[in-house]
Amino acid sequence: MAAPGSTTTVTWAERMELLKDSAQQRVLNAPMPPAAMEQLIADRKADALGRFEGSPVRYLDRWWRLHELGWVALDETASAQLDVHAERYRAATAATAPEGAPREAVTEPSEAPLVRREAGAE
């Protein structure tokens, strides 16, 4: 513990880590435009759970869901719960894949494009 009146020296690396954490919190607390999430998925920086409408996406160690304002991050507890369900979903999808289907297409759903409903489409 530092003596009263003394200053604690913070290293450059510690400052960068604090800035990174601060920036990440800002990203996690604001809705992300759909086009931005689609680009992250295309660049393989984010992973969609499946090939279905409304499929959650994993990015920055959190799951995100599509909301009317854009993509919003789930909190840590909900993300941890979804991790469990995501593993079950992937295992079920792999187990029910048709014979001859490439396994990587089944076990890596993030490669599939997001399905978006067009405005006014039913």
Short mmCIF file of N, CA, C and O in Angstrom, two decimals:
data_model
loop_
_atom_site.label_atom_id
_atom_site.label_comp_id
_atom_site.label_asym_id
_atom_site.label_seq_id
_atom_site.Cartn_x
_atom_site.Cartn_y
_atom_site.Cartn_z
N MET A 1 0.84 -1.17 0.00
CA MET A 1 0.00 0.00 0.00
C MET A 1 0.89 1.24 0.00
O MET A 1 1.89 1.31 0.69
N ALA A 2 0.49 2.21 -0.77
CA ALA A 2 1.29 3.43 -0.89
C ALA A 2 1.12 4.29 0.36
O ALA A 2 0.07 4.34 0.98
N ALA A 3 2.19 4.96 0.72
CA ALA A 3 2.16 5.86 1.88
C ALA A 3 1.29 7.07 1.56
O ALA A 3 1.20 7.50 0.42
N PRO A 4 0.66 7.67 2.58
CA PRO A 4 -0.16 8.85 2.34
C PRO A 4 0.68 9.97 1.70
O PRO A 4 1.81 10.20 2.08
N GLY A 5 0.10 10.58 0.69
CA GLY A 5 0.78 11.67 0.02
C GLY A 5 1.68 11.23 -1.11
O GLY A 5 2.18 12.05 -1.86
N SER A 6 1.92 9.92 -1.24
CA SER A 6 2.77 9.45 -2.35
C SER A 6 1.88 9.18 -3.56
O SER A 6 0.70 8.96 -3.45
N THR A 7 2.49 9.20 -4.71
CA THR A 7 1.75 8.92 -5.94
C THR A 7 2.13 7.55 -6.46
O THR A 7 3.26 7.09 -6.30
N THR A 8 1.18 6.88 -7.05
CA THR A 8 1.42 5.57 -7.63
C THR A 8 1.71 5.76 -9.10
O THR A 8 0.97 6.44 -9.81
N THR A 9 2.78 5.18 -9.56
CA THR A 9 3.15 5.28 -10.96
C THR A 9 2.42 4.21 -11.74
O THR A 9 2.45 3.04 -11.38
N VAL A 10 1.76 4.63 -12.81
CA VAL A 10 1.04 3.70 -13.68
C VAL A 10 1.85 3.56 -14.96
O VAL A 10 2.26 4.56 -15.56
N THR A 11 2.09 2.33 -15.36
CA THR A 11 2.88 2.10 -16.56
C THR A 11 2.04 2.39 -17.81
O THR A 11 0.82 2.45 -17.76
N TRP A 12 2.75 2.56 -18.92
CA TRP A 12 2.08 2.79 -20.20
C TRP A 12 1.16 1.62 -20.53
O TRP A 12 0.04 1.79 -20.98
N ALA A 13 1.62 0.40 -20.30
CA ALA A 13 0.82 -0.80 -20.59
C ALA A 13 -0.46 -0.81 -19.75
O ALA A 13 -1.53 -1.16 -20.25
N GLU A 14 -0.36 -0.41 -18.48
CA GLU A 14 -1.54 -0.35 -17.62
C GLU A 14 -2.52 0.71 -18.13
O GLU A 14 -3.74 0.49 -18.13
N ARG A 15 -2.02 1.83 -18.58
CA ARG A 15 -2.88 2.88 -19.14
C ARG A 15 -3.61 2.37 -20.40
O ARG A 15 -4.79 2.62 -20.58
N MET A 16 -2.87 1.69 -21.25
CA MET A 16 -3.47 1.16 -22.48
C MET A 16 -4.55 0.13 -22.15
O MET A 16 -5.60 0.09 -22.79
N GLU A 17 -4.30 -0.69 -21.16
CA GLU A 17 -5.29 -1.68 -20.75
C GLU A 17 -6.55 -1.00 -20.22
O GLU A 17 -7.67 -1.41 -20.54
N LEU A 18 -6.38 0.06 -19.43
CA LEU A 18 -7.53 0.81 -18.92
C LEU A 18 -8.31 1.45 -20.06
O LEU A 18 -9.54 1.45 -20.07
N LEU A 19 -7.61 2.01 -21.04
CA LEU A 19 -8.28 2.61 -22.20
C LEU A 19 -9.02 1.55 -23.00
O LEU A 19 -10.14 1.78 -23.45
N LYS A 20 -8.39 0.39 -23.17
CA LYS A 20 -9.03 -0.70 -23.90
C LYS A 20 -10.32 -1.13 -23.20
O LYS A 20 -11.36 -1.27 -23.83
N ASP A 21 -10.24 -1.29 -21.89
CA ASP A 21 -11.42 -1.68 -21.12
C ASP A 21 -12.51 -0.63 -21.22
O ASP A 21 -13.69 -0.95 -21.35
N SER A 22 -12.14 0.63 -21.14
CA SER A 22 -13.09 1.72 -21.23
C SER A 22 -13.77 1.74 -22.60
O SER A 22 -14.99 1.89 -22.71
N ALA A 23 -12.99 1.59 -23.65
CA ALA A 23 -13.55 1.58 -25.01
C ALA A 23 -14.46 0.37 -25.20
O ALA A 23 -15.53 0.49 -25.80
N GLN A 24 -14.06 -0.78 -24.69
CA GLN A 24 -14.88 -1.97 -24.82
C GLN A 24 -16.21 -1.77 -24.09
O GLN A 24 -17.26 -2.16 -24.61
N GLN A 25 -16.20 -1.17 -22.93
CA GLN A 25 -17.44 -0.92 -22.20
C GLN A 25 -18.36 0.00 -22.98
O GLN A 25 -19.58 -0.19 -23.01
N ARG A 26 -17.80 1.01 -23.64
CA ARG A 26 -18.63 1.91 -24.47
C ARG A 26 -19.27 1.14 -25.61
O ARG A 26 -20.44 1.33 -25.93
N VAL A 27 -18.51 0.24 -26.25
CA VAL A 27 -19.04 -0.57 -27.34
C VAL A 27 -20.15 -1.49 -26.83
O VAL A 27 -21.19 -1.62 -27.44
N LEU A 28 -19.92 -2.11 -25.69
CA LEU A 28 -20.90 -3.05 -25.14
C LEU A 28 -22.18 -2.36 -24.68
O LEU A 28 -23.23 -3.00 -24.62
N ASN A 29 -22.12 -1.09 -24.36
CA ASN A 29 -23.29 -0.38 -23.83
C ASN A 29 -24.07 0.40 -24.86
O ASN A 29 -25.06 1.03 -24.52
N ALA A 30 -23.67 0.34 -26.12
CA ALA A 30 -24.37 1.09 -27.17
C ALA A 30 -24.81 0.13 -28.26
O ALA A 30 -24.10 -0.82 -28.58
N PRO A 31 -26.00 0.34 -28.84
CA PRO A 31 -26.42 -0.51 -29.95
C PRO A 31 -25.47 -0.37 -31.14
O PRO A 31 -24.95 0.70 -31.42
N MET A 32 -25.23 -1.48 -31.82
CA MET A 32 -24.35 -1.49 -32.99
C MET A 32 -25.23 -1.56 -34.25
O MET A 32 -26.16 -2.37 -34.30
N PRO A 33 -24.93 -0.74 -35.24
CA PRO A 33 -25.71 -0.80 -36.49
C PRO A 33 -25.62 -2.18 -37.13
O PRO A 33 -24.56 -2.82 -37.09
N PRO A 34 -26.71 -2.66 -37.73
CA PRO A 34 -26.70 -3.98 -38.37
C PRO A 34 -25.57 -4.15 -39.39
O PRO A 34 -24.94 -5.21 -39.45
N ALA A 35 -25.30 -3.13 -40.19
CA ALA A 35 -24.24 -3.23 -41.20
C ALA A 35 -22.87 -3.46 -40.55
O ALA A 35 -22.04 -4.20 -41.08
N ALA A 36 -22.64 -2.85 -39.40
CA ALA A 36 -21.36 -3.03 -38.71
C ALA A 36 -21.21 -4.47 -38.23
O ALA A 36 -20.13 -5.07 -38.37
N MET A 37 -22.29 -5.05 -37.67
CA MET A 37 -22.22 -6.44 -37.21
C MET A 37 -22.04 -7.37 -38.40
O MET A 37 -21.25 -8.32 -38.33
N GLU A 38 -22.72 -7.11 -39.50
CA GLU A 38 -22.56 -7.95 -40.68
C GLU A 38 -21.12 -7.93 -41.17
O GLU A 38 -20.58 -8.96 -41.59
N GLN A 39 -20.48 -6.77 -41.10
CA GLN A 39 -19.08 -6.68 -41.52
C GLN A 39 -18.18 -7.47 -40.57
O GLN A 39 -17.25 -8.14 -41.01
N LEU A 40 -18.44 -7.39 -39.28
CA LEU A 40 -17.65 -8.16 -38.30
C LEU A 40 -17.78 -9.65 -38.56
O LEU A 40 -16.81 -10.40 -38.46
N ILE A 41 -18.99 -10.09 -38.91
CA ILE A 41 -19.20 -11.51 -39.21
C ILE A 41 -18.46 -11.88 -40.49
O ILE A 41 -17.79 -12.90 -40.55
N ALA A 42 -18.58 -11.03 -41.51
CA ALA A 42 -17.89 -11.29 -42.78
C ALA A 42 -16.37 -11.36 -42.60
O ALA A 42 -15.70 -12.17 -43.23
N ASP A 43 -15.85 -10.52 -41.70
CA ASP A 43 -14.41 -10.50 -41.41
C ASP A 43 -14.00 -11.57 -40.41
O ASP A 43 -12.84 -11.63 -40.00
N ARG A 44 -14.95 -12.38 -39.98
CA ARG A 44 -14.73 -13.44 -38.99
C ARG A 44 -14.23 -12.92 -37.64
O ARG A 44 -13.48 -13.60 -36.95
N LYS A 45 -14.64 -11.73 -37.31
CA LYS A 45 -14.33 -11.17 -35.99
C LYS A 45 -15.48 -11.41 -35.02
O LYS A 45 -15.34 -11.21 -33.82
N ALA A 46 -16.63 -11.80 -35.56
CA ALA A 46 -17.82 -12.14 -34.77
C ALA A 46 -18.38 -13.44 -35.35
O ALA A 46 -18.20 -13.73 -36.53
N ASP A 47 -19.05 -14.22 -34.49
CA ASP A 47 -19.58 -15.51 -34.91
C ASP A 47 -21.07 -15.59 -34.66
O ASP A 47 -21.53 -15.46 -33.52
N ALA A 48 -21.85 -15.83 -35.74
CA ALA A 48 -23.29 -16.05 -35.60
C ALA A 48 -23.50 -17.48 -35.12
O ALA A 48 -22.77 -18.40 -35.53
N LEU A 49 -24.46 -17.67 -34.25
CA LEU A 49 -24.73 -19.01 -33.73
C LEU A 49 -25.25 -19.92 -34.83
O LEU A 49 -24.83 -21.07 -34.94
N GLY A 50 -26.17 -19.42 -35.64
CA GLY A 50 -26.77 -20.28 -36.66
C GLY A 50 -27.17 -19.52 -37.90
O GLY A 50 -26.86 -18.33 -38.05
N ARG A 51 -27.87 -20.22 -38.74
CA ARG A 51 -28.33 -19.65 -40.02
C ARG A 51 -29.81 -19.32 -39.96
O ARG A 51 -30.52 -19.52 -40.93
N PHE A 52 -30.28 -18.86 -38.85
CA PHE A 52 -31.70 -18.57 -38.71
C PHE A 52 -31.90 -17.10 -38.35
O PHE A 52 -31.01 -16.46 -37.80
N GLU A 53 -33.08 -16.60 -38.69
CA GLU A 53 -33.39 -15.20 -38.40
C GLU A 53 -33.33 -14.96 -36.90
O GLU A 53 -33.83 -15.75 -36.11
N GLY A 54 -32.68 -13.89 -36.51
CA GLY A 54 -32.57 -13.57 -35.10
C GLY A 54 -31.46 -14.33 -34.38
O GLY A 54 -31.37 -14.28 -33.16
N SER A 55 -30.62 -15.04 -35.14
CA SER A 55 -29.54 -15.80 -34.53
C SER A 55 -28.64 -14.86 -33.74
O SER A 55 -28.20 -13.83 -34.24
N PRO A 56 -28.36 -15.20 -32.48
CA PRO A 56 -27.43 -14.37 -31.71
C PRO A 56 -26.01 -14.45 -32.28
O PRO A 56 -25.67 -15.40 -32.97
N VAL A 57 -25.23 -13.43 -31.97
CA VAL A 57 -23.87 -13.31 -32.49
C VAL A 57 -22.92 -13.13 -31.31
O VAL A 57 -23.20 -12.38 -30.38
N ARG A 58 -21.79 -13.82 -31.35
CA ARG A 58 -20.76 -13.71 -30.30
C ARG A 58 -19.68 -12.75 -30.77
O ARG A 58 -19.08 -12.93 -31.82
N TYR A 59 -19.45 -11.69 -29.97
CA TYR A 59 -18.44 -10.68 -30.29
C TYR A 59 -17.98 -10.04 -28.98
O TYR A 59 -18.79 -9.77 -28.10
N LEU A 60 -16.70 -9.78 -28.84
CA LEU A 60 -16.10 -9.19 -27.63
C LEU A 60 -16.48 -9.97 -26.37
O LEU A 60 -16.84 -9.40 -25.34
N ASP A 61 -16.42 -11.30 -26.46
CA ASP A 61 -16.72 -12.18 -25.32
C ASP A 61 -18.14 -12.03 -24.79
O ASP A 61 -18.40 -12.34 -23.62
N ARG A 62 -19.04 -11.57 -25.62
CA ARG A 62 -20.45 -11.44 -25.25
C ARG A 62 -21.31 -11.91 -26.42
O ARG A 62 -20.90 -11.87 -27.57
N TRP A 63 -22.53 -12.30 -26.11
CA TRP A 63 -23.52 -12.57 -27.12
C TRP A 63 -24.30 -11.29 -27.37
O TRP A 63 -24.56 -10.53 -26.45
N TRP A 64 -24.68 -11.08 -28.61
CA TRP A 64 -25.45 -9.91 -29.02
C TRP A 64 -26.73 -10.40 -29.66
O TRP A 64 -26.78 -11.46 -30.27
N ARG A 65 -27.79 -9.59 -29.53
CA ARG A 65 -29.06 -9.93 -30.19
C ARG A 65 -29.52 -8.72 -31.00
O ARG A 65 -29.21 -7.58 -30.66
N LEU A 66 -30.26 -9.02 -32.05
CA LEU A 66 -30.78 -7.96 -32.89
C LEU A 66 -31.99 -7.35 -32.22
O LEU A 66 -32.89 -8.04 -31.76
N HIS A 67 -31.99 -6.05 -32.12
CA HIS A 67 -33.04 -5.27 -31.47
C HIS A 67 -33.46 -4.20 -32.45
O HIS A 67 -32.75 -3.92 -33.42
N GLU A 68 -34.58 -3.55 -32.22
CA GLU A 68 -35.02 -2.50 -33.14
C GLU A 68 -34.03 -1.36 -33.27
O GLU A 68 -33.97 -0.67 -34.28
N LEU A 69 -33.18 -1.16 -32.25
CA LEU A 69 -32.17 -0.09 -32.30
C LEU A 69 -30.87 -0.54 -32.96
O LEU A 69 -29.99 0.26 -33.21
N GLY A 70 -30.73 -1.83 -33.21
CA GLY A 70 -29.50 -2.40 -33.75
C GLY A 70 -29.12 -3.61 -32.91
O GLY A 70 -29.94 -4.16 -32.18
N TRP A 71 -27.88 -4.02 -32.98
CA TRP A 71 -27.39 -5.15 -32.18
C TRP A 71 -27.03 -4.66 -30.79
O TRP A 71 -26.31 -3.68 -30.64
N VAL A 72 -27.53 -5.35 -29.77
CA VAL A 72 -27.24 -4.99 -28.38
C VAL A 72 -26.58 -6.18 -27.68
O VAL A 72 -26.94 -7.33 -27.92
N ALA A 73 -25.61 -5.88 -26.84
CA ALA A 73 -24.88 -6.92 -26.11
C ALA A 73 -25.70 -7.40 -24.92
O ALA A 73 -26.31 -6.59 -24.21
N LEU A 74 -25.69 -8.70 -24.70
CA LEU A 74 -26.31 -9.27 -23.50
C LEU A 74 -25.35 -9.07 -22.33
O LEU A 74 -24.14 -8.95 -22.53
N ASP A 75 -25.87 -9.07 -21.13
CA ASP A 75 -24.98 -8.93 -19.98
C ASP A 75 -24.19 -10.22 -19.78
O ASP A 75 -24.42 -11.22 -20.46
N GLU A 76 -23.24 -10.18 -18.86
CA GLU A 76 -22.35 -11.33 -18.64
C GLU A 76 -23.10 -12.59 -18.26
O GLU A 76 -22.78 -13.68 -18.73
N THR A 77 -24.11 -12.47 -17.41
CA THR A 77 -24.87 -13.63 -16.96
C THR A 77 -25.63 -14.26 -18.11
O THR A 77 -25.57 -15.48 -18.32
N ALA A 78 -26.32 -13.45 -18.90
CA ALA A 78 -27.07 -13.97 -20.04
C ALA A 78 -26.13 -14.56 -21.08
O ALA A 78 -26.44 -15.59 -21.70
N SER A 79 -24.97 -13.94 -21.28
CA SER A 79 -24.00 -14.47 -22.23
C SER A 79 -23.48 -15.84 -21.78
O SER A 79 -23.32 -16.75 -22.59
N ALA A 80 -23.23 -15.99 -20.49
CA ALA A 80 -22.75 -17.27 -19.96
C ALA A 80 -23.81 -18.35 -20.14
O ALA A 80 -23.50 -19.49 -20.51
N GLN A 81 -25.08 -18.00 -19.91
CA GLN A 81 -26.16 -18.97 -20.11
C GLN A 81 -26.28 -19.35 -21.57
O GLN A 81 -26.47 -20.52 -21.91
N LEU A 82 -26.15 -18.37 -22.45
CA LEU A 82 -26.25 -18.65 -23.88
C LEU A 82 -25.06 -19.48 -24.36
O LEU A 82 -25.21 -20.28 -25.28
N ASP A 83 -23.90 -19.34 -23.75
CA ASP A 83 -22.76 -20.19 -24.10
C ASP A 83 -23.12 -21.67 -23.95
O ASP A 83 -22.81 -22.49 -24.81
N VAL A 84 -23.80 -22.00 -22.85
CA VAL A 84 -24.20 -23.39 -22.60
C VAL A 84 -25.18 -23.85 -23.67
O VAL A 84 -25.02 -24.93 -24.26
N HIS A 85 -26.17 -23.03 -23.97
CA HIS A 85 -27.17 -23.40 -24.97
C HIS A 85 -26.56 -23.45 -26.37
O HIS A 85 -26.96 -24.27 -27.20
N ALA A 86 -25.59 -22.59 -26.64
CA ALA A 86 -24.94 -22.57 -27.95
C ALA A 86 -24.19 -23.89 -28.18
O ALA A 86 -24.23 -24.45 -29.29
N GLU A 87 -23.52 -24.39 -27.15
CA GLU A 87 -22.82 -25.67 -27.28
C GLU A 87 -23.81 -26.79 -27.55
O GLU A 87 -23.56 -27.66 -28.38
N ARG A 88 -24.94 -26.77 -26.88
CA ARG A 88 -25.98 -27.78 -27.10
C ARG A 88 -26.53 -27.68 -28.52
O ARG A 88 -26.73 -28.67 -29.20
N TYR A 89 -26.75 -26.45 -28.99
CA TYR A 89 -27.26 -26.24 -30.34
C TYR A 89 -26.27 -26.76 -31.38
O TYR A 89 -26.65 -27.46 -32.32
N ARG A 90 -25.00 -26.43 -31.22
CA ARG A 90 -23.98 -26.89 -32.16
C ARG A 90 -23.87 -28.41 -32.18
O ARG A 90 -23.72 -29.02 -33.23
N ALA A 91 -23.94 -29.02 -31.00
CA ALA A 91 -23.87 -30.48 -30.92
C ALA A 91 -25.09 -31.11 -31.60
O ALA A 91 -24.96 -32.09 -32.36
N ALA A 92 -26.27 -30.57 -31.37
CA ALA A 92 -27.48 -31.09 -32.00
C ALA A 92 -27.44 -30.91 -33.51
O ALA A 92 -27.82 -31.81 -34.27
N THR A 93 -26.97 -29.76 -33.96
CA THR A 93 -26.87 -29.50 -35.39
C THR A 93 -25.89 -30.46 -36.05
O THR A 93 -26.15 -31.01 -37.12
N ALA A 94 -24.77 -30.70 -35.41
CA ALA A 94 -23.77 -31.62 -35.94
C ALA A 94 -24.31 -33.05 -35.97
O ALA A 94 -24.07 -33.79 -36.93
N ALA A 95 -25.06 -33.44 -34.94
CA ALA A 95 -25.58 -34.80 -34.85
C ALA A 95 -26.67 -35.06 -35.87
O ALA A 95 -26.88 -36.20 -36.28
N THR A 96 -27.37 -34.03 -36.30
CA THR A 96 -28.48 -34.22 -37.24
C THR A 96 -28.12 -33.82 -38.66
O THR A 96 -28.99 -33.73 -39.52
N ALA A 97 -26.85 -33.59 -38.93
CA ALA A 97 -26.41 -33.22 -40.28
C ALA A 97 -26.66 -34.38 -41.23
O ALA A 97 -26.43 -35.54 -40.87
N PRO A 98 -27.13 -34.09 -42.43
CA PRO A 98 -27.33 -35.16 -43.41
C PRO A 98 -26.01 -35.84 -43.76
O PRO A 98 -24.95 -35.22 -43.70
N GLU A 99 -26.10 -37.12 -44.13
CA GLU A 99 -24.90 -37.85 -44.54
C GLU A 99 -24.26 -37.13 -45.71
O GLU A 99 -24.94 -36.66 -46.61
N GLY A 100 -22.95 -37.03 -45.68
CA GLY A 100 -22.22 -36.40 -46.77
C GLY A 100 -22.11 -34.89 -46.65
O GLY A 100 -21.41 -34.27 -47.43
N ALA A 101 -22.80 -34.31 -45.67
CA ALA A 101 -22.69 -32.86 -45.49
C ALA A 101 -21.34 -32.56 -44.87
O ALA A 101 -20.89 -33.26 -43.97
N PRO A 102 -20.67 -31.53 -45.36
CA PRO A 102 -19.37 -31.19 -44.77
C PRO A 102 -19.53 -30.80 -43.30
O PRO A 102 -20.34 -29.97 -42.96
N ARG A 103 -18.77 -31.44 -42.43
CA ARG A 103 -18.87 -31.20 -40.99
C ARG A 103 -18.56 -29.76 -40.63
O ARG A 103 -19.17 -29.19 -39.75
N GLU A 104 -17.58 -29.13 -41.30
CA GLU A 104 -17.22 -27.77 -40.94
C GLU A 104 -18.35 -26.80 -41.21
O GLU A 104 -18.50 -25.81 -40.53
N ALA A 105 -19.20 -27.09 -42.20
CA ALA A 105 -20.33 -26.20 -42.49
C ALA A 105 -21.35 -26.28 -41.37
O ALA A 105 -22.05 -25.33 -41.09
N VAL A 106 -21.41 -27.43 -40.71
CA VAL A 106 -22.36 -27.60 -39.62
C VAL A 106 -21.81 -27.05 -38.32
O VAL A 106 -22.52 -26.41 -37.56
N THR A 107 -20.54 -27.29 -38.05
CA THR A 107 -19.98 -26.90 -36.76
C THR A 107 -19.50 -25.45 -36.73
O THR A 107 -19.18 -24.94 -35.68
N GLU A 108 -19.44 -24.80 -37.87
CA GLU A 108 -19.02 -23.40 -37.92
C GLU A 108 -20.14 -22.56 -38.53
O GLU A 108 -20.05 -22.10 -39.67
N PRO A 109 -21.23 -22.33 -37.79
CA PRO A 109 -22.35 -21.60 -38.35
C PRO A 109 -22.04 -20.14 -38.65
O PRO A 109 -22.77 -19.49 -39.37
N SER A 110 -20.95 -19.61 -38.14
CA SER A 110 -20.64 -18.20 -38.36
C SER A 110 -20.30 -17.91 -39.81
O SER A 110 -20.29 -16.77 -40.23
N GLU A 111 -20.02 -18.96 -40.59
CA GLU A 111 -19.69 -18.75 -41.99
C GLU A 111 -20.92 -18.43 -42.82
O GLU A 111 -20.81 -17.94 -43.93
N ALA A 112 -22.10 -18.74 -42.29
CA ALA A 112 -23.32 -18.48 -43.04
C ALA A 112 -23.70 -17.01 -42.92
O ALA A 112 -23.50 -16.40 -41.87
N PRO A 113 -24.25 -16.44 -43.99
CA PRO A 113 -24.67 -15.04 -43.90
C PRO A 113 -25.87 -14.92 -42.97
O PRO A 113 -26.65 -15.85 -42.82
N LEU A 114 -26.00 -13.77 -42.35
CA LEU A 114 -27.16 -13.51 -41.51
C LEU A 114 -28.38 -13.41 -42.40
O LEU A 114 -28.35 -12.85 -43.48
N VAL A 115 -29.49 -13.94 -41.91
CA VAL A 115 -30.74 -13.83 -42.64
C VAL A 115 -31.47 -12.62 -42.08
O VAL A 115 -31.75 -12.55 -40.90
N ARG A 116 -31.72 -11.66 -42.96
CA ARG A 116 -32.45 -10.47 -42.53
C ARG A 116 -33.77 -10.40 -43.25
O ARG A 116 -33.85 -10.68 -44.43
N ARG A 117 -34.79 -10.04 -42.51
CA ARG A 117 -36.10 -9.87 -43.11
C ARG A 117 -36.17 -8.50 -43.75
O ARG A 117 -35.80 -7.51 -43.13
N GLU A 118 -36.61 -8.46 -44.99
CA GLU A 118 -36.75 -7.17 -45.66
C GLU A 118 -37.96 -6.44 -45.09
O GLU A 118 -38.91 -7.05 -44.64
N ALA A 119 -37.89 -5.12 -45.11
CA ALA A 119 -39.00 -4.32 -44.60
C ALA A 119 -40.26 -4.66 -45.35
O ALA A 119 -40.29 -4.69 -46.57
N GLY A 120 -41.33 -4.97 -44.61
CA GLY A 120 -42.62 -5.28 -45.20
C GLY A 120 -42.78 -6.73 -45.61
O GLY A 120 -43.85 -7.14 -46.03
N ALA A 121 -41.73 -7.53 -45.52
CA ALA A 121 -41.81 -8.95 -45.90
C ALA A 121 -42.43 -9.74 -44.78
O ALA A 121 -42.23 -9.45 -43.61
N GLU A 122 -43.18 -10.74 -45.11
CA GLU A 122 -43.81 -11.62 -44.10
C GLU A 122 -43.11 -12.93 -44.08
O GLU A 122 -42.79 -13.54 -44.99
#
